[in-house]
Structures are given as C-alpha cells and as structure tokens.
CSV table of C-alpha atoms in Angstrom, one decimal:
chain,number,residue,atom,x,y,z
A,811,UNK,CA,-40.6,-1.2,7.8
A,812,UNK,CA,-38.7,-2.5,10.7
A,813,UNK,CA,-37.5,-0.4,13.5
A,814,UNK,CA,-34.9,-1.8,16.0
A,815,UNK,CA,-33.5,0.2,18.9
A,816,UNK,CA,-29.9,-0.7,18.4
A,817,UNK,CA,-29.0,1.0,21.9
A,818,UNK,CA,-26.3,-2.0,22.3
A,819,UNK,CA,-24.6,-1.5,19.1
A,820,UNK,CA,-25.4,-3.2,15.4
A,821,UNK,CA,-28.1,-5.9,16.2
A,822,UNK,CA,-27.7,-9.2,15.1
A,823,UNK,CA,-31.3,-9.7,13.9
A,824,UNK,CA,-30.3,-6.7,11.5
A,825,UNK,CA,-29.1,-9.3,9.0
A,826,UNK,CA,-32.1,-11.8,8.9
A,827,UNK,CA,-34.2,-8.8,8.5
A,828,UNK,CA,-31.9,-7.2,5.2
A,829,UNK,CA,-32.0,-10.9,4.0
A,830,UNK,CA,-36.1,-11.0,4.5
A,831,UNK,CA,-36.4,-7.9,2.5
A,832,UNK,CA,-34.1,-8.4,-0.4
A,833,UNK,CA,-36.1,-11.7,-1.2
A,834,UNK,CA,-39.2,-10.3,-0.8
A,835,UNK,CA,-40.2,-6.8,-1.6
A,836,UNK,CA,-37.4,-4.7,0.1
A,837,UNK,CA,-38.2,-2.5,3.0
A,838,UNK,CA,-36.7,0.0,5.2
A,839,UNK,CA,-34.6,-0.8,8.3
A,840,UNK,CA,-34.3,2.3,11.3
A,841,UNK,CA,-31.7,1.9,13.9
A,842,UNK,CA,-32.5,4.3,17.5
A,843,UNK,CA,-35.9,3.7,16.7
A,844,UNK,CA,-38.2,1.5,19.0
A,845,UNK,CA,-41.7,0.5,19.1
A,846,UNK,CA,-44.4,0.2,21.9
A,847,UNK,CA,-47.1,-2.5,22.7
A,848,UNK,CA,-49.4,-0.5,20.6
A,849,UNK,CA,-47.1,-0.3,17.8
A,850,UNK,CA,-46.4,3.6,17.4
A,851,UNK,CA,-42.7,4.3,17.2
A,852,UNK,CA,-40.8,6.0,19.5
A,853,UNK,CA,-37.2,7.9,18.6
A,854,UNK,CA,-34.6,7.0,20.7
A,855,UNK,CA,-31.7,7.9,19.1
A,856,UNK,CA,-28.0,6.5,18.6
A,857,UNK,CA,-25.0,7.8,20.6
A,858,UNK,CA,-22.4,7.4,18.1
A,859,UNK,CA,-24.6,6.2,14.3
A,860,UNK,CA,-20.9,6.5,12.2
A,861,UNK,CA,-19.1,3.8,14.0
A,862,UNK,CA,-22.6,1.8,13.4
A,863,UNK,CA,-23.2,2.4,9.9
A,864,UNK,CA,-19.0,1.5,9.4
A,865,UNK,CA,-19.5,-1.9,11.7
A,866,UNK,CA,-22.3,-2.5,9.3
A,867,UNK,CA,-20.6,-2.1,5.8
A,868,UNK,CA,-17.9,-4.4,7.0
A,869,UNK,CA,-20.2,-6.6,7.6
A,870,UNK,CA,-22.0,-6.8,5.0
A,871,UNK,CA,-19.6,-7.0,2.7
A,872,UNK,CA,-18.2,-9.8,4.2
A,873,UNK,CA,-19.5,-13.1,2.2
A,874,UNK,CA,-19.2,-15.6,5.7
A,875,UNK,CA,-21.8,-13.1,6.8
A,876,UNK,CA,-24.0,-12.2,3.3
A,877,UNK,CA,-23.7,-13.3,0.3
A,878,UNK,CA,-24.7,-10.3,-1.6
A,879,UNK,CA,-24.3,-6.7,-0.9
A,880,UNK,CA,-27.1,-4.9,-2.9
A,881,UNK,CA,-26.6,-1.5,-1.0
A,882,UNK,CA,-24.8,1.5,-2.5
A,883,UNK,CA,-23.8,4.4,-0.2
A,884,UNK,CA,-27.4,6.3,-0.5
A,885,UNK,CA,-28.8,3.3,0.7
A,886,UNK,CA,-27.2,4.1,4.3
A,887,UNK,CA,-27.6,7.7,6.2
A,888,UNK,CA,-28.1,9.1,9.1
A,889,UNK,CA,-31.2,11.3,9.6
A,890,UNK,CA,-32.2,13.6,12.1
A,891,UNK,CA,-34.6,14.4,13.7
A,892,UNK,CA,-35.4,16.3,17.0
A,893,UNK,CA,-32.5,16.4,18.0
A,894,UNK,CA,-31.7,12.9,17.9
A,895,UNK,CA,-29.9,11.0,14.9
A,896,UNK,CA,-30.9,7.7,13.5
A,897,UNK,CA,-29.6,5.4,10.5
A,898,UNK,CA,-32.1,4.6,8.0
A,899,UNK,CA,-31.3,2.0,5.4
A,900,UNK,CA,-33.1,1.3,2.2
A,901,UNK,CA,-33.3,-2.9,1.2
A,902,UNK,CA,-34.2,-2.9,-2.1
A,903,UNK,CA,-36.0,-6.6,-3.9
A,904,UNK,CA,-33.3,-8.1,-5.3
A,905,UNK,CA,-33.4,-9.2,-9.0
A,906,UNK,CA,-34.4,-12.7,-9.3
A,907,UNK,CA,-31.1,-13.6,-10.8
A,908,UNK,CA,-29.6,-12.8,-7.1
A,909,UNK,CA,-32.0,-14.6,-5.2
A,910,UNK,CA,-31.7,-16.2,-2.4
A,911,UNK,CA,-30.4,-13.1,-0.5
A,912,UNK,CA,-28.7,-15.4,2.5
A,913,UNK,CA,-26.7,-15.2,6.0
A,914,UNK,CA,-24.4,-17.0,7.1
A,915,UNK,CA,-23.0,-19.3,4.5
A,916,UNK,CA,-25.4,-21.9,4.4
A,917,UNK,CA,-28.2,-20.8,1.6
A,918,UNK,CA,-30.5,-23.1,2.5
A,919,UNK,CA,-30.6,-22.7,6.5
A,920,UNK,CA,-29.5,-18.6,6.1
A,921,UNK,CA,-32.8,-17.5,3.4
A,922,UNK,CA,-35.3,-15.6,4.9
A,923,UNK,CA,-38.6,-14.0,3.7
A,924,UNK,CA,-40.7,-11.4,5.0
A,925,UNK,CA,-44.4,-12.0,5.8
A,926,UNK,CA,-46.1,-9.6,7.6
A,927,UNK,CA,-44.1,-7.6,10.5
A,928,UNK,CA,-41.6,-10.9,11.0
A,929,UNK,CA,-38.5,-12.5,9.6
A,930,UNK,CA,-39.2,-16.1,9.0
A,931,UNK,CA,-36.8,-18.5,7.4
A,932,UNK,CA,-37.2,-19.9,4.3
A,933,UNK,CA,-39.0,-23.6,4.1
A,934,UNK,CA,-36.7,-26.1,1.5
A,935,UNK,CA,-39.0,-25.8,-1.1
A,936,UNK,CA,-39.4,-21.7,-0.7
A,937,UNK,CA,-35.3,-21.7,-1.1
A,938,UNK,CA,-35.5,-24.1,-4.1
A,939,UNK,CA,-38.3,-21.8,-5.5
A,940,UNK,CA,-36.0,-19.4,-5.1
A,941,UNK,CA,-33.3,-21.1,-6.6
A,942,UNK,CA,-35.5,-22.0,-9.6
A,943,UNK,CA,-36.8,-18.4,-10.6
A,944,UNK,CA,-33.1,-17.3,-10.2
A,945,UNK,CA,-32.2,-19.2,-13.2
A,946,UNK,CA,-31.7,-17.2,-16.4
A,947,UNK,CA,-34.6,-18.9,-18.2
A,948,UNK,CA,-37.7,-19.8,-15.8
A,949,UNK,CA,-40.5,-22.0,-15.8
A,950,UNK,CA,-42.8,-19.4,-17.5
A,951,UNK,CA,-40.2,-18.1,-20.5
A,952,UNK,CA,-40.0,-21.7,-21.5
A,953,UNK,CA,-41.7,-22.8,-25.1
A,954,UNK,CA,-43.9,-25.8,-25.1
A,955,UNK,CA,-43.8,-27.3,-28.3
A,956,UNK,CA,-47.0,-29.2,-29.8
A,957,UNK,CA,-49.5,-27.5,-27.9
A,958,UNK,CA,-52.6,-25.6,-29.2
A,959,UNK,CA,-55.3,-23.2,-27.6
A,960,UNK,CA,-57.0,-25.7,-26.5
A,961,UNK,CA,-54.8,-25.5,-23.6
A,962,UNK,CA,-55.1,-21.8,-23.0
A,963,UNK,CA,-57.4,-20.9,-20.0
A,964,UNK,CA,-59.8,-18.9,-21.6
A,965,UNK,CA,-61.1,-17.4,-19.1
A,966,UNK,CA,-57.8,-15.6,-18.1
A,967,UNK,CA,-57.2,-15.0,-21.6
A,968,UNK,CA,-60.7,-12.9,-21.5
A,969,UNK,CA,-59.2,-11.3,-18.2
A,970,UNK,CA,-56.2,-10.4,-19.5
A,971,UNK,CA,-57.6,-8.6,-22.7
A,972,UNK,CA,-60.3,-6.5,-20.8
A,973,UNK,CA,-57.5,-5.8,-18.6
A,974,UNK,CA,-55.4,-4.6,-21.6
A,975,UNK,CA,-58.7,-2.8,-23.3
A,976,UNK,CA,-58.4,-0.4,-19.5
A,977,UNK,CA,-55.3,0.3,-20.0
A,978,UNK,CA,-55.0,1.0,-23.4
A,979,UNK,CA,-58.2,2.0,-25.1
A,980,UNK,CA,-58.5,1.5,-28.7
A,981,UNK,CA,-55.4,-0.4,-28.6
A,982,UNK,CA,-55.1,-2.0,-32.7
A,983,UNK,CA,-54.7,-5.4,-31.2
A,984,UNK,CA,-58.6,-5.3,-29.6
A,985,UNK,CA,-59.8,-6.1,-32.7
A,986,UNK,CA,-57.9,-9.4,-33.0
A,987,UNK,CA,-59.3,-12.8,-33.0
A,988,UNK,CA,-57.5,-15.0,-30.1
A,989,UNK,CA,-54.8,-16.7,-32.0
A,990,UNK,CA,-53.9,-13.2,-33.5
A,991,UNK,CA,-54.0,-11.7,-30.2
A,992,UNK,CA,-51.6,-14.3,-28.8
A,993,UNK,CA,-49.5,-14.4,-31.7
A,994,UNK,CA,-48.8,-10.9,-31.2
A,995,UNK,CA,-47.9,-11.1,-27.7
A,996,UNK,CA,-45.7,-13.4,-28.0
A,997,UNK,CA,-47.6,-16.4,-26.2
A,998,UNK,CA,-47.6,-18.3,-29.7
A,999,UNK,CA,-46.1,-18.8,-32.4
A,1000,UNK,CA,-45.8,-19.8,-36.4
C-alpha cells in the first residue's frame, strides 16, 4: 500500500511507485490520502480526482513515460468516503514476460522494486535478473542433458514430497520410488 496526498496535482513519485509494484508483487496506490509520523492514515481528499485520474491515463500510456500500461479501467476509481473522494488504483505483478516494468525510457536506470514501504531502484544485476526471467524459456525450464539423481538435492526432494503428501493425501504417486516420482513430475526423463 502506498498512500500519497496528491493535494498539488498527480505526483511525480506516482510512477516509480506503479513501476516498484508491477515488478514486485503489485500493490495499491491512494491519492488524497496522507500518512502521519505514526503511520495511521489520514483522508484528505481531492478537489477535482477526474482531471487526476485523466492526467494519469495520458500518462501512462505514453511510452517516454512507461513502458507498459498493465491497467484496465477497473484498475482506476474514485472512492468515497466521508464525504471526501479519493482515487484508488490497483498495480497488479506483472507477468514475467513484461518485466522490467520501467520509467522513463532508460530500462536500466528507470526499474524499480518494492521492498518494504519504499521504492528503490533496481541494481544492474536485479534489472538483468529481470531481463533474464522475462525470457520465454528460463534458467529453471531448461533440460540438462547427462545428468542423474545423483545431482538431485535429496533433501529437498524429501521436502517437496511430504509437502505434496499435505496437500494431497493418498495421492497415487506417494507410493513411488524417487526416479518414478520424478519421472512423473516431469523433473526427468526417458
């Protein structure tokens, strides 16, 4: 959640923080909200949220600003509430393949990531992490050729399968030995 007061028009943090969220988790922006030193919110209220909410669709649809609009129109409303109207805006994650979510042209200098209650921008190597699981095949989906169990971490492999025996209880694939068990889901193969 980020709150921002927004009581001089369309704040330009608004777009680090939209970045920050689509490439990490997603989140929930409120404009003519503000927070106090001890962090409870306070409802201030915009004066006019429609021009707002129009500055902001041209904006973000407006590659030199974002690269990617992942927002559809009931991602963006006004809501009120005593009295006063806010716009809320709901950031979804955005699939890997559209990662980095970026500002300002530059990829590398415009990804941010959320971490906590800040925007931070995104090291090199988190961009090119990034970058990497964007691809259509990633590290993880690739098939090693030549290699046996003797390479599987066994204890994970015993994780996993209690893991699966919680979740699905007399599951036909308990029974398996290892190599069956793998075989099946589609870890190995013939």
């Amino acid at each position: 959640l980020e709150v921002k007061a927004a009581q001089g028009g369309l704040p330009r943090s608004i777009w680090e923080t939209y970045a920050a969220f689509a490439n990490s988790l997603g989140g929930v922006i409120l404009l003519g909200v503000g927070e106090r030193e001890d962090h409870s919110l306070v409802l201030l209220g915009l004066e006019n949220p429609e021009r707002l909410i129009k500055e902001f669709w041209d904006t973000i649809n407006n590659p030199a600003k974002v690269n990617i609009n992942l927002l559809s129109d009931s991602d963006v409303y006004i809501l009120e509430q005593n009295g006063k109207r806010i716009i809320v805006i709901l950031v979804p994650r955005a699939d890997r393949s559209y990662r980095p979510v970026y500002i300002g042209g530059n990829p590398v200098s415009g990804t941010f990531r959320r971490d906590g209650e800040g925007d931070y921008r995104c090291t090199k190597e988190e961009y090119q992490a990034l970058v990497r699981d964007a691809a259509p095949q990633t590290q993880d989906m690739k098939i090693l050729e030549d290699m046996d169990l003797a390479v599987i971490n066994h204890e994970s492999l015993r994780s996993y399968r209690q893991r699966m025996r919680l979740s699905r209880p007399g599951h036909v694939w308990e029974s398996l030995a290892d190599e069956d068990f793998l075989l099946r889901i589609g870890v190995g193969a013939i």
